[in-house]
XYZ file of C-alpha atoms in Angstrom:
233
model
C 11.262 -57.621 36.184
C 9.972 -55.143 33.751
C 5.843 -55.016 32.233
C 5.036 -56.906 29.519
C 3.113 -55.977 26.223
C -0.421 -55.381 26.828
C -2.782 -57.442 24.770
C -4.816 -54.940 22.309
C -8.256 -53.624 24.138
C -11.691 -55.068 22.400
C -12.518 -51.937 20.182
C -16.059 -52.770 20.684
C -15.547 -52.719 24.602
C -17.057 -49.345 26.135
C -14.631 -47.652 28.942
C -16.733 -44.686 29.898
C -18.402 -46.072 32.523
C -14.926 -47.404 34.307
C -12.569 -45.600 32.671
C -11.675 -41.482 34.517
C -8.913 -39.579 33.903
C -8.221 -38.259 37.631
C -9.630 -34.557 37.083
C -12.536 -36.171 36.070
C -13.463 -37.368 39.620
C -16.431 -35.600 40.954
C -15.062 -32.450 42.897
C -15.732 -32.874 46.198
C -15.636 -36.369 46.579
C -19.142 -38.048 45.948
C -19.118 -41.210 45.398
C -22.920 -41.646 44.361
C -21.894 -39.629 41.403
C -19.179 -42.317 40.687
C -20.218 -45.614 41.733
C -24.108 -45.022 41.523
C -23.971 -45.627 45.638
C -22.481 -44.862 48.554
C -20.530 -48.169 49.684
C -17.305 -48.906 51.890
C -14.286 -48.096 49.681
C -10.817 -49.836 49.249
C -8.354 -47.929 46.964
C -5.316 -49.321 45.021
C -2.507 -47.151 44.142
C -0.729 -48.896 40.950
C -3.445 -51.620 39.514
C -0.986 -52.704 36.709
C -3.030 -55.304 34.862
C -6.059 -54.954 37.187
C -5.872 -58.660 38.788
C -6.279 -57.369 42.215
C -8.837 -54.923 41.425
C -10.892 -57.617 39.132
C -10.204 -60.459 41.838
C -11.367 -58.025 44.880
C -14.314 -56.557 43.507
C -15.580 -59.841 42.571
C -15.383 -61.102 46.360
C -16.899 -58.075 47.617
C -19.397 -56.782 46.025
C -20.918 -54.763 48.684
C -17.953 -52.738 49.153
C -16.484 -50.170 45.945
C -13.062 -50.477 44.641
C -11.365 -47.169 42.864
C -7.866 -48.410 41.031
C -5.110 -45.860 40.297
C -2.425 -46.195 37.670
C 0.003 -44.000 36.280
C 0.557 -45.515 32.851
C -2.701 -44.907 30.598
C -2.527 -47.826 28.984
C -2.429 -50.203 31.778
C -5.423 -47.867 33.380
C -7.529 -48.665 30.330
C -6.667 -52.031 30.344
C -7.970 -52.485 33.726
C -10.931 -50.642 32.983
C -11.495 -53.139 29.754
C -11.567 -55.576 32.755
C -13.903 -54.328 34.697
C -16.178 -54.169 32.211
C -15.422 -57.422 30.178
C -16.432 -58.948 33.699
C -19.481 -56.933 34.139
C -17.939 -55.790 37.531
C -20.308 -52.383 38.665
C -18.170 -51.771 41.779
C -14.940 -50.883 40.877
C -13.186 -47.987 38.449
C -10.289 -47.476 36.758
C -8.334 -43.711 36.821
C -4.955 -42.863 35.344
C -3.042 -40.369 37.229
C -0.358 -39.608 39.833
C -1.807 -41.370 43.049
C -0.137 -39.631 45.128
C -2.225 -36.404 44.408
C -5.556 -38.577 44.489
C -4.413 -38.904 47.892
C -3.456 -35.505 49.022
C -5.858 -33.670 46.856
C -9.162 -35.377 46.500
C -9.849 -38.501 48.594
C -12.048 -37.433 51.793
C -11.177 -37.897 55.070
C -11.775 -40.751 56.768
C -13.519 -42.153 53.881
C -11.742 -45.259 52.815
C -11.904 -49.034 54.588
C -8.282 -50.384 52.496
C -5.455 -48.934 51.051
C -3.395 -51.354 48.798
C 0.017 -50.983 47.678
C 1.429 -53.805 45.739
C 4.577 -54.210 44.342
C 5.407 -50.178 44.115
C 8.008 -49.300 41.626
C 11.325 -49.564 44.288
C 13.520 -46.577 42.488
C 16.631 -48.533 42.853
C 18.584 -45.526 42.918
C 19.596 -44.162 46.016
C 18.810 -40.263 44.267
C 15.779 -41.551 42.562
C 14.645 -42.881 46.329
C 12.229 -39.780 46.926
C 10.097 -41.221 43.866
C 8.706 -43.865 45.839
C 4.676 -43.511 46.719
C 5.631 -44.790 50.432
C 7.019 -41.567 51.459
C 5.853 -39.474 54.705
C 3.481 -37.210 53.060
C 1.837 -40.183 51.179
C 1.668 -42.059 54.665
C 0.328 -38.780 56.688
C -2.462 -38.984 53.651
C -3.662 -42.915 54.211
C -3.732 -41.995 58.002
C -6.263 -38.814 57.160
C -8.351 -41.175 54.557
C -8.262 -44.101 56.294
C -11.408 -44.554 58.963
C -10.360 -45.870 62.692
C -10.028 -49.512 62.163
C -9.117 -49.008 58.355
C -6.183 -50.946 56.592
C -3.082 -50.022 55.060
C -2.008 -53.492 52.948
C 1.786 -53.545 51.726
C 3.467 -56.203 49.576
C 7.287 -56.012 47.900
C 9.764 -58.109 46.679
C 12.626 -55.287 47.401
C 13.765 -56.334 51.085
C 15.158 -52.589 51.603
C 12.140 -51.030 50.640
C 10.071 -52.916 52.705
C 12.336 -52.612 56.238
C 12.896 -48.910 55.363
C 9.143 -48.435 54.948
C 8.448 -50.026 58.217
C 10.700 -47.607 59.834
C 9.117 -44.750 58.733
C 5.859 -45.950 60.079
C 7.436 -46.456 63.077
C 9.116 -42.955 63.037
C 5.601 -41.391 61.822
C 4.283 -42.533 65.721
C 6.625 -40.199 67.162
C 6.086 -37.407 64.542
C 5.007 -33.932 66.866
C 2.396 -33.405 63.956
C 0.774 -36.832 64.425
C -0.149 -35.773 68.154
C -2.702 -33.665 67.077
C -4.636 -36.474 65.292
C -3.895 -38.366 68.383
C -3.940 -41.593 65.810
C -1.552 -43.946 63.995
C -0.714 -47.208 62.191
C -0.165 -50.091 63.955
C 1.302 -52.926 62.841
C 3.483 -54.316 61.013
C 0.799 -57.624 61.537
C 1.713 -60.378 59.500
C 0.167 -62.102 55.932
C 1.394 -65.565 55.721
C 2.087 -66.648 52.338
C -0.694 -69.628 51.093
C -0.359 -71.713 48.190
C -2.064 -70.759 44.940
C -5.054 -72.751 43.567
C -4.819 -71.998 39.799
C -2.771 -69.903 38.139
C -4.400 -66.276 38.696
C -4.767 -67.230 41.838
C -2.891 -64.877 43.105
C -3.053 -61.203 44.734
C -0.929 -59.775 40.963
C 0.245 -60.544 38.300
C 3.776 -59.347 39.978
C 2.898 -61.553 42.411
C 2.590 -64.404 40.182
C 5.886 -63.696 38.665
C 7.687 -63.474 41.614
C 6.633 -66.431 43.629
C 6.876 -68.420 40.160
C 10.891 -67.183 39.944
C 10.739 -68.070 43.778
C 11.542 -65.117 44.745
C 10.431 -63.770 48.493
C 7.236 -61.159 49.277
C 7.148 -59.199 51.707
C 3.808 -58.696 52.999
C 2.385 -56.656 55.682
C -1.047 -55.161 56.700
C -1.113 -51.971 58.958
C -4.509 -50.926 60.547
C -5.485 -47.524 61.974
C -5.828 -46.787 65.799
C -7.259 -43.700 67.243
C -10.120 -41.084 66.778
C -10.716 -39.393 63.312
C -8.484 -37.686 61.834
C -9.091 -34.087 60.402
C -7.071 -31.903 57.539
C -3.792 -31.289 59.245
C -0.728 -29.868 58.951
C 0.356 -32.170 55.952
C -2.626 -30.981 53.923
């Protein structure tokens, strides 16, 4: 299932304040300088729309919520969001995540990592595309804190059992020994109904249970000491 047109953004409608490019994020990491606080911090990599981010920040408010898209337009639009619903805790960057991750977040910095519906790459040559690859997993174990969560939903049944295995593999990986931590899990996230129609953890979501189509959901958490800059860095 492909994205659909965008409506048009409120001209009127400020972004600066939740709107960043990604080499606008305050170099080193300081998240007083982007948030106005210092606050637990769950990152999504691929907000589409911005229903998660919008839905999440709303719940928590006491924790901050960075979103990170690779299409502009969708990044604004979930910026427009965040604003439109007067939500202070959460921001809106367009750029590759996988750099935010390798590059710039600190470690052992971040409470939740959320990937949602990543594009699968159906192509068997296209496969190393993916943003669940090993150095994007070596990177959530680094920025994740001991006791932190990786959350992981698809409807692509191959991509979620091969990204399961490589978790899996990652525990035996030489390199991980020296962190002396890892990801356990896969622990489960049993589906519940939906009470209204955005009820729902995407819009992707929404489509997909509404074509009753599976998801496959899983939640990994982080086990060990704190990690340092390794090997992978």
């Amino acid at each position: 299932m492909g994205r659909r047109a965008l409506q048009k953004i409120d001209p009127a409608i400020e972004l600066s304040s939740h709107f960043f490019d990604l080499d606008q994020l305050p170099q080193p990491w300081d998240a007083q300088k982007l948030f106005g606080r210092v606050a637990p911090l769950e990152v999504e990599i691929g907000t589409g729309k911005g229903l998660f981010l919008e839905t999440a920040a709303t719940k928590l408010p006491e924790h901050n919520f960075l979103g990170i898209e690779v299409s502009r337009k969708y990044a604004r639009f979930t910026a427009a969001r965040l604003v439109s619903h007067e939500l202070p805790n959460a921001r809106a960057v367009h750029g590759d995540g996988l750099r935010l991750f390798h590059e710039m977040l600190p470690d052992n910095g971040v409470t939740a990592v959320h990937v949602y519906f990543p594009d699968p790459w159906w192509k068997r040559r296209h496969r190393r595309r993916r943003v669940l690859n090993d150095q994007f997993l070596h990177d959530v174990m680094r920025v994740l804190k001991p006791k932190g969560q990786l959350h992981f939903w698809t409807d692509v049944k191959e991509y979620y059992d091969t990204t399961l295995e490589r978790i899996t593999q990652l525990r035996e990986d030489p390199l991980k020994i020296a962190t002396s931590s890892f990801l356990e899990g896969p622990l489960d996230v049993p589906e519940r109904p939906a009470e209204y129609t955005l009820d729902y953890r995407t819009h992707f979501e929404r489509r997909t249970r509404l074509h009753e189509a599976p998801v496959y959901r899983s939640v990994f958490v982080k086990q060990g000491r704190i990690c340092e800059a390794g090997p992978y860095l």
